[in-house]
PDB file of C-alpha atoms in Angstrom:
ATOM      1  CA  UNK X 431       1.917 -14.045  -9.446  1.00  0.00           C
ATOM      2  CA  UNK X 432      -0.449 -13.450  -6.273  1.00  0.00           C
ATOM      3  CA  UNK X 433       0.957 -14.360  -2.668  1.00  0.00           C
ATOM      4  CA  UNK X 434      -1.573 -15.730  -0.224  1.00  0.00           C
ATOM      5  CA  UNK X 435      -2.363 -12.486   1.565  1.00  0.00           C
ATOM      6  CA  UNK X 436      -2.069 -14.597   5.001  1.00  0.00           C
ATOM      7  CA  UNK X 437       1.432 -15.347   4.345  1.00  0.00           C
ATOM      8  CA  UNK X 438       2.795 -12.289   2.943  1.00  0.00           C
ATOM      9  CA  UNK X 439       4.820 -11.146   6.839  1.00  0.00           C
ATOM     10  CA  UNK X 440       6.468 -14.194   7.179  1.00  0.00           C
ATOM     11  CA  UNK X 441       7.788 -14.418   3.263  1.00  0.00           C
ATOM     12  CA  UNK X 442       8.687 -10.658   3.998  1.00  0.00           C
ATOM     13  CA  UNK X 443      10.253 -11.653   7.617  1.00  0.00           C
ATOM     14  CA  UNK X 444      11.954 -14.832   5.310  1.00  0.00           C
ATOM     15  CA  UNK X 445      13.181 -13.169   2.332  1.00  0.00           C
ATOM     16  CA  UNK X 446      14.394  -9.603   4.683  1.00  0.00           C
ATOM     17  CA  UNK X 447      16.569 -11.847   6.985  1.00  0.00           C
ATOM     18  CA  UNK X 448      17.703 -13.316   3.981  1.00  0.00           C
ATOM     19  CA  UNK X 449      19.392 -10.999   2.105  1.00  0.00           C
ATOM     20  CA  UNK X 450      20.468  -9.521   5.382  1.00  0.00           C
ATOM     21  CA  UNK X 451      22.775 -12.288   6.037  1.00  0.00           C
ATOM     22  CA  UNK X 452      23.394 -12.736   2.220  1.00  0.00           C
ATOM     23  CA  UNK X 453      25.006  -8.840   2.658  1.00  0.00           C
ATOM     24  CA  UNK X 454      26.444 -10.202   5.861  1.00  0.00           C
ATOM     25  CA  UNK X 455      28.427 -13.012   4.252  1.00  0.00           C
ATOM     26  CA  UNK X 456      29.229 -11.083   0.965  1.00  0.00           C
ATOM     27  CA  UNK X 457      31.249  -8.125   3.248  1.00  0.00           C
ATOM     28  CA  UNK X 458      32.977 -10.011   6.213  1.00  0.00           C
ATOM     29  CA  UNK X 459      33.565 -12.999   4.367  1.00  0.00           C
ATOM     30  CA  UNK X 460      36.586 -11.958   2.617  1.00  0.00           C
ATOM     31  CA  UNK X 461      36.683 -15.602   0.200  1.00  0.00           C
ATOM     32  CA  UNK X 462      34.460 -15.294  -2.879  1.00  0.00           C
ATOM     33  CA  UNK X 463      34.236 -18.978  -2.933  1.00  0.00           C
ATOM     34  CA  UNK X 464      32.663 -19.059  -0.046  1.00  0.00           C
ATOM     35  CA  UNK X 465      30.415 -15.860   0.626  1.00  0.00           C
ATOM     36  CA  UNK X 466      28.785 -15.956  -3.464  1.00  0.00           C
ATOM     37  CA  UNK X 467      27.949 -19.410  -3.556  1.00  0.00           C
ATOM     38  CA  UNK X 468      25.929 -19.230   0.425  1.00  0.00           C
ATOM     39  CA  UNK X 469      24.361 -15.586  -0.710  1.00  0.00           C
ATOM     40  CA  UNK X 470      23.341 -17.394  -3.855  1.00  0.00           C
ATOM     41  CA  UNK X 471      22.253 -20.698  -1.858  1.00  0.00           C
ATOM     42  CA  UNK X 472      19.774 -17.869   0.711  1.00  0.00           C
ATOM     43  CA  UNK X 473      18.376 -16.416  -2.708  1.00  0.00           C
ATOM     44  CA  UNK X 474      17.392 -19.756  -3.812  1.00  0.00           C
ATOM     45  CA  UNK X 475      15.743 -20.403  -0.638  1.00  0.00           C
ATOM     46  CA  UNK X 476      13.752 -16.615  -0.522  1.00  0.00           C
ATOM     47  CA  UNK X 477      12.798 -17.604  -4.452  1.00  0.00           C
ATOM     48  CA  UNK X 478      11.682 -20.922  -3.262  1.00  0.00           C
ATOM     49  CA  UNK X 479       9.719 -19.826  -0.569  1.00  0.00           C
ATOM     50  CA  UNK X 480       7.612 -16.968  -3.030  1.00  0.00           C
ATOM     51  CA  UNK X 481       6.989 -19.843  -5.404  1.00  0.00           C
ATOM     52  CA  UNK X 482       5.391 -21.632  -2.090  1.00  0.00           C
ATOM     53  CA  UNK X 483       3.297 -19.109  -0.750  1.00  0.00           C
ATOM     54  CA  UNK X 484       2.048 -18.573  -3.973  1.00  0.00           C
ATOM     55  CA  UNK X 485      -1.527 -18.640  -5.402  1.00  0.00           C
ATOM     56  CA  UNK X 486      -1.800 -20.767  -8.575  1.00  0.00           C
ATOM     57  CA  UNK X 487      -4.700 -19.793 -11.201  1.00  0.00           C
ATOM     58  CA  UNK X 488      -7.372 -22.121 -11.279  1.00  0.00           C
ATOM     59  CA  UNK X 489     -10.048 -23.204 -13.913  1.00  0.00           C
ATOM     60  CA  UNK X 490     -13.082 -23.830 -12.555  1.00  0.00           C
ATOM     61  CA  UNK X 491     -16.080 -25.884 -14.749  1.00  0.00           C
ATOM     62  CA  UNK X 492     -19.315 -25.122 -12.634  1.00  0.00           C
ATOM     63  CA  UNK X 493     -20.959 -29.250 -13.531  1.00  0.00           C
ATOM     64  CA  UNK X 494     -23.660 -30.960 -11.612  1.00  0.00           C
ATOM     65  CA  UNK X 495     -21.538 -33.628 -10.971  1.00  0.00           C
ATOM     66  CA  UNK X 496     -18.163 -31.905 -10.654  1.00  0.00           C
ATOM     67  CA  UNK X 497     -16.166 -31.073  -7.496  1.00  0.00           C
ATOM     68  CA  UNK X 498     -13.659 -28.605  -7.160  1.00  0.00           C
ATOM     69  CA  UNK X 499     -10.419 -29.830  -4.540  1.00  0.00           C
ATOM     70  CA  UNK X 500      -8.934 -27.560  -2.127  1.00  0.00           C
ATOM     71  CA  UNK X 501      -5.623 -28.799  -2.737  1.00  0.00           C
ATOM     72  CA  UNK X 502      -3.377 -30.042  -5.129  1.00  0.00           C
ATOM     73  CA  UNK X 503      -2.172 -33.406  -4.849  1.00  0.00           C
ATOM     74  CA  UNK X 504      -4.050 -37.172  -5.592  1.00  0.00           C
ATOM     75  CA  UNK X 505      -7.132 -37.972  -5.482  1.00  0.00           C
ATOM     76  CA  UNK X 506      -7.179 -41.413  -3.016  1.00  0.00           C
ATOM     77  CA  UNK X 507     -10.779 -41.747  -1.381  1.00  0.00           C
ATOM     78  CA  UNK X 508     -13.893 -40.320  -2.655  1.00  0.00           C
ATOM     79  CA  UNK X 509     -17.129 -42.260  -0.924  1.00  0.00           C
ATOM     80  CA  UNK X 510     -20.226 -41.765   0.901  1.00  0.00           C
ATOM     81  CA  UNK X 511     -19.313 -42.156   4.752  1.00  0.00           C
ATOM     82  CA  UNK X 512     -21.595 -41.415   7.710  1.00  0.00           C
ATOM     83  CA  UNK X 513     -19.914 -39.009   9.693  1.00  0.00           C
ATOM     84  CA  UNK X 514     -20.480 -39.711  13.388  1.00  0.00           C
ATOM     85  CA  UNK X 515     -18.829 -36.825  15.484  1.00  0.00           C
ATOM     86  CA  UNK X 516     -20.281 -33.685  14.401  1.00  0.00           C
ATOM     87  CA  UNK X 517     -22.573 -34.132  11.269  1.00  0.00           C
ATOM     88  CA  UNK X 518     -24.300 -37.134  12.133  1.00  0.00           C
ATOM     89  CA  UNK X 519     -25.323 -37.311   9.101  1.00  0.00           C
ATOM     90  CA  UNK X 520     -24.001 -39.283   5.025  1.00  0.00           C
ATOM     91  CA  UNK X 521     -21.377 -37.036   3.959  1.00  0.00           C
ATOM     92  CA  UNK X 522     -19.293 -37.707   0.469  1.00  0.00           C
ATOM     93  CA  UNK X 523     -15.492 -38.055   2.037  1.00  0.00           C
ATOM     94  CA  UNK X 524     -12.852 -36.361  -0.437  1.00  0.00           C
ATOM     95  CA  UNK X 525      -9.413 -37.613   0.514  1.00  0.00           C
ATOM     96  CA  UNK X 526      -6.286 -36.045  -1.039  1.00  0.00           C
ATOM     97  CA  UNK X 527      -2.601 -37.361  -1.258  1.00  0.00           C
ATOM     98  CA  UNK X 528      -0.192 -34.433  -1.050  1.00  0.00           C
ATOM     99  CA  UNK X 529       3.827 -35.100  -1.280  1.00  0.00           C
ATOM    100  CA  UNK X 530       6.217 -32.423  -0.777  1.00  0.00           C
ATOM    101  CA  UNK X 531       5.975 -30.748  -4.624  1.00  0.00           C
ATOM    102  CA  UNK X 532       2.334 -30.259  -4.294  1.00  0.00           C
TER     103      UNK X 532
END
């Protein structure tokens, strides 16, 4: 699994003060019904946040008519827009719907 180079700090600041409080809680947190199940609740989280930074493999097919999106998610709006601010010129408008699992 590759992790976005850009992002690798903060998942090692995340995951670091992580299991630094999951230690915390496991020694001065003398009930094991409460220390295991928050240590195990802050490993969750540091797993989650790897899978998020994450890279996913992609297959690309190189066609005349084919576009490639920079994101994962649902493709709503593709058109031919004039763009007026910077371009001034037609442009094709990709617009992609993301939720929170994408």
């Amino acid at each position: 699994m590759k992790i976005d180079s850009s992002s690798r700090v903060l998942l090692g600041t995340i995951c670091a003060v992580a299991i630094a409080v999951g230690v915390i809680l496991v020694v001065f947190i003398p009930s094991f019904w409460i220390s295991i199940p928050l240590a195990l609740l802050l490993a969750w989280f540091c797993a989650w946040q790897v899978y998020f930074f994450h890279v996913p493999e992609r297959t690309r097919t190189a066609g005349e008519r084919e576009l490639t999106a920079v994101a994962d998610g649902k493709v709503v709006i593709c058109s031919r827009v004039f763009e007026e601010e910077v371009l001034h010129a037609e442009c094709i408008q990709d617009s992609i719907y993301m939720n929170f699992f994408d």
